[in-house]
Amino acid sequence: MAYGSDNNFRAALVKTKTLTKDQLAEAEQLSRESKLALTESVIKLGYASEDELIKCLAAVHRVESVDLDEVDIPENVIELMPETVARENAVVPIAEVDGRLRIAISNPNDMDTLEKLRFILNRDVVISLASRSSIFATINRVYGQIDGQSADSILQEFTDTAIDFTETVDDSKTTTREDGSDENTAPIVRLVQMMITEAVQLRASDIHIEPFERRVRIRYRIDGMLHERDSLPRRQLGAIVSRVKVLASIDIAERRRPQDGRIKVTVGEKELDLRVSIIPTNHGQSVVMRLLDKDNIKIGIRQLGLMDDVFVKFQQLLKRPNGIVLVTGPTGSGKTTTLYSALNSINRPDKKIITAEDPVEYYLPGINQVEVKHSIGLDFARIIRSMLRQAPNVILVGEMRDAETASMGIQASLTGHLVFSTLHTNDAPSAISRMVDMGVPGYLVASSVVAILAQRLIRTVCPKCKVRYMPQDYQLQEAGITPAMKETATFMKGKGCNTCQKTGFKGRIGIHEILMIDSKVRELIFANASTTEIRRYAITAGMDTLYTDGIRKVMRGITTIEEVYRVAKRTEQDAVPTSAPASAPT
């Protein structure tokens, strides 16, 4: 959006009350000092959104503005413009009217682009205005349907390329430019960059590059679900893996051992870290790139999805001077986000916080973070032993993997430190038996652990296309929802729209169960009680299980019954709430 020099546009911003005169003056000053376009300055200051500016600009130029999320673009219209042309010029075709092609563009003053499009497409072009971000989101949607059925795939030009990228090339002798890119494999350089850019725009958390006998499968994990994006010829695997290794500063000659690395990339205005993992398989090296977006950990504790009662308990835990707080769940259940949100909330100048992580995923200002390095013997236990000499108030141990690490964490909690850590268990009560199984005496677990928070992530219903519906009676009965509860509930589901790529879900939220270690639980631990007994007591004492918390969110219209079943199961001990909660996250 670099069209801020139009005087009529500036006047319209004030006339339409999009900005006040003072706000316009401040934005102009920032624009001059930072050498930004006026519109970029307005957005940066938070005085108006990109969509509001587009509407104002459309009024000045007397063209229509369009909400691309609400537009269904016919396939025959999409085929009129190649995807490479759309991306290169930041435009998207939306309709064909009387032989003319209507396109969405963000800058109506860009006459050079319009003339170029008329020449390339050999037809007259008329414009509608839309924000640049929505244009690229629409390009991803209409050209790159997640199910891989699009007519003009983003990776098609590489799939059909005649260049032979065989694995017989000696990668160690490949010449690279100063920026690390390979002059002989420029298409692959662009392919990997496109892959990362598209994954960010689709809100993916992981990119999976998986080799098979005749193809290379590309998949993105979006909202916890894997979606196949494309298949590439098998011959391109070696060049793709080599390019990723160059970016991650990994030895490209090593093919037999697992390797790890990190990539720093900038996509748009976002700076991202990619954690790279490479393992050898029977068909070649498999690559997973995990996208670490710093914005994901800036959410407050309230946005994690904790219900009011759990939220109050968790807040109280953060005020404790000592003790161990465990967060449990499988890989990808949001444990890191929960712990970082907790640390951010207590990160003040009067507290010293030290973390031991393997590896450090996000860098937090004001917090001392130490990375485990097994190659030099720097493991969790050794880091904890050393960090205690640094006089911290709060300690985060990435994971309690063995008895030595757990014992060191317990010693730290018993000597006046608040310790946060994670465990891989299915529910909160199981964490106790897991620590005992590792070799930690039960009396130490009982005296040090103050609470265990188990969690999972479930997809939330898309806010754009959600509609009320009523599940079938057998579904309600199976879920444990009675007719009386049904009357007070609001059930929602997504119809599927362009915003959510037709899935009906957008975004995720947590479901939780929190086990507070009170005197009765300590007695049960001392008596070597089973996980079932501890769980039964916790439920009678008021603990909502993962399943129960999920059903609460179903009754509030936040998610669906099927989504809760995907990550949590109902047992005979689960008590379903008698009504929807008075307050819950939205």
PDB file of N, CA and C in Angstrom, residues 48 71 79 87 95 107 168 170 174 182 184 268 286 323 348 360 395 402 411 417 444-445 477 497 514 539:
ATOM      1  N   ALA A  48      -6.209   3.348  11.864  1.00  0.00           N
ATOM      2  CA  ALA A  48      -7.199   2.787  10.941  1.00  0.00           C
ATOM      3  C   ALA A  48      -6.679   1.456  10.427  1.00  0.00           C
ATOM      4  N   VAL A  71     -16.552 -13.275  -1.645  1.00  0.00           N
ATOM      5  CA  VAL A  71     -16.668 -13.469  -3.092  1.00  0.00           C
ATOM      6  C   VAL A  71     -16.338 -14.907  -3.465  1.00  0.00           C
ATOM      7  N   GLU A  79      -8.831 -19.328 -14.239  1.00  0.00           N
ATOM      8  CA  GLU A  79      -7.977 -19.842 -15.300  1.00  0.00           C
ATOM      9  C   GLU A  79      -7.564 -18.766 -16.296  1.00  0.00           C
ATOM     10  N   ARG A  87       0.508 -13.367  -8.481  1.00  0.00           N
ATOM     11  CA  ARG A  87       1.413 -13.136  -7.344  1.00  0.00           C
ATOM     12  C   ARG A  87       2.385 -11.997  -7.624  1.00  0.00           C
ATOM     13  N   ALA A  95     -14.037 -11.674 -11.580  1.00  0.00           N
ATOM     14  CA  ALA A  95     -15.230 -11.878 -12.421  1.00  0.00           C
ATOM     15  C   ALA A  95     -14.912 -11.505 -13.864  1.00  0.00           C
ATOM     16  N   ASN A 107      -3.777  -0.849  -5.218  1.00  0.00           N
ATOM     17  CA  ASN A 107      -3.323   0.497  -5.564  1.00  0.00           C
ATOM     18  C   ASN A 107      -3.896   0.929  -6.909  1.00  0.00           C
ATOM     19  N   THR A 168      22.408 -37.634  -7.515  1.00  0.00           N
ATOM     20  CA  THR A 168      23.761 -38.078  -7.820  1.00  0.00           C
ATOM     21  C   THR A 168      24.739 -36.923  -7.845  1.00  0.00           C
ATOM     22  N   ASP A 170      27.122 -34.170  -6.537  1.00  0.00           N
ATOM     23  CA  ASP A 170      27.912 -34.060  -5.315  1.00  0.00           C
ATOM     24  C   ASP A 170      27.610 -32.731  -4.657  1.00  0.00           C
ATOM     25  N   THR A 174      28.826 -28.090  -4.586  1.00  0.00           N
ATOM     26  CA  THR A 174      27.924 -27.079  -5.127  1.00  0.00           C
ATOM     27  C   THR A 174      28.427 -25.687  -4.784  1.00  0.00           C
ATOM     28  N   ASP A 182      21.945 -21.228  -4.339  1.00  0.00           N
ATOM     29  CA  ASP A 182      22.720 -21.942  -5.342  1.00  0.00           C
ATOM     30  C   ASP A 182      22.388 -21.381  -6.713  1.00  0.00           C
ATOM     31  N   ASN A 184      22.988 -22.596  -9.580  1.00  0.00           N
ATOM     32  CA  ASN A 184      22.560 -23.602 -10.546  1.00  0.00           C
ATOM     33  C   ASN A 184      21.164 -24.144 -10.260  1.00  0.00           C
ATOM     34  N   GLY A 268       6.902 -11.062   4.512  1.00  0.00           N
ATOM     35  CA  GLY A 268       6.156  -9.815   4.698  1.00  0.00           C
ATOM     36  C   GLY A 268       6.839  -8.988   5.764  1.00  0.00           C
ATOM     37  N   SER A 286      13.837 -37.104   5.006  1.00  0.00           N
ATOM     38  CA  SER A 286      12.546 -36.464   5.272  1.00  0.00           C
ATOM     39  C   SER A 286      12.787 -35.201   6.097  1.00  0.00           C
ATOM     40  N   GLY A 323       7.330 -24.215  44.801  1.00  0.00           N
ATOM     41  CA  GLY A 323       6.520 -25.356  44.378  1.00  0.00           C
ATOM     42  C   GLY A 323       6.720 -25.644  42.897  1.00  0.00           C
ATOM     43  N   ARG A 348       8.696  -9.464  35.540  1.00  0.00           N
ATOM     44  CA  ARG A 348       8.814  -8.075  36.011  1.00  0.00           C
ATOM     45  C   ARG A 348      10.248  -7.826  36.458  1.00  0.00           C
ATOM     46  N   VAL A 360      15.759 -23.960  22.703  1.00  0.00           N
ATOM     47  CA  VAL A 360      15.034 -22.706  22.964  1.00  0.00           C
ATOM     48  C   VAL A 360      14.196 -22.398  21.722  1.00  0.00           C
ATOM     49  N   ILE A 395      11.984 -20.730  37.868  1.00  0.00           N
ATOM     50  CA  ILE A 395      12.760 -21.614  36.994  1.00  0.00           C
ATOM     51  C   ILE A 395      11.791 -22.340  36.050  1.00  0.00           C
ATOM     52  N   ASP A 402      13.895 -37.486  33.064  1.00  0.00           N
ATOM     53  CA  ASP A 402      14.480 -38.594  33.818  1.00  0.00           C
ATOM     54  C   ASP A 402      14.484 -38.268  35.307  1.00  0.00           C
ATOM     55  N   GLN A 411      14.315 -30.458  44.210  1.00  0.00           N
ATOM     56  CA  GLN A 411      15.205 -29.781  45.160  1.00  0.00           C
ATOM     57  C   GLN A 411      15.095 -28.263  45.023  1.00  0.00           C
ATOM     58  N   HIS A 417      12.000 -21.986  45.328  1.00  0.00           N
ATOM     59  CA  HIS A 417      11.857 -21.506  43.954  1.00  0.00           C
ATOM     60  C   HIS A 417      10.538 -22.004  43.371  1.00  0.00           C
ATOM     61  N   LEU A 444       8.446 -37.153  47.952  1.00  0.00           N
ATOM     62  CA  LEU A 444       9.009 -35.935  47.358  1.00  0.00           C
ATOM     63  C   LEU A 444       8.040 -35.317  46.355  1.00  0.00           C
ATOM     64  N   VAL A 445       7.362 -36.167  45.586  1.00  0.00           N
ATOM     65  CA  VAL A 445       6.347 -35.663  44.646  1.00  0.00           C
ATOM     66  C   VAL A 445       5.247 -34.950  45.414  1.00  0.00           C
ATOM     67  N   GLN A 477     -26.958 -37.906  23.480  1.00  0.00           N
ATOM     68  CA  GLN A 477     -26.980 -38.959  24.493  1.00  0.00           C
ATOM     69  C   GLN A 477     -25.589 -39.563  24.674  1.00  0.00           C
ATOM     70  N   CYS A 497     -16.305 -21.885   4.437  1.00  0.00           N
ATOM     71  CA  CYS A 497     -16.249 -20.684   3.603  1.00  0.00           C
ATOM     72  C   CYS A 497     -14.820 -20.466   3.124  1.00  0.00           C
ATOM     73  N   ILE A 514      -7.276 -29.252  35.634  1.00  0.00           N
ATOM     74  CA  ILE A 514      -6.238 -28.857  36.588  1.00  0.00           C
ATOM     75  C   ILE A 514      -6.442 -29.624  37.894  1.00  0.00           C
ATOM     76  N   ILE A 539     -12.206 -35.616  40.737  1.00  0.00           N
ATOM     77  CA  ILE A 539     -13.488 -35.282  40.098  1.00  0.00           C
ATOM     78  C   ILE A 539     -14.541 -34.975  41.153  1.00  0.00           C
TER      79      ILE A 539
END
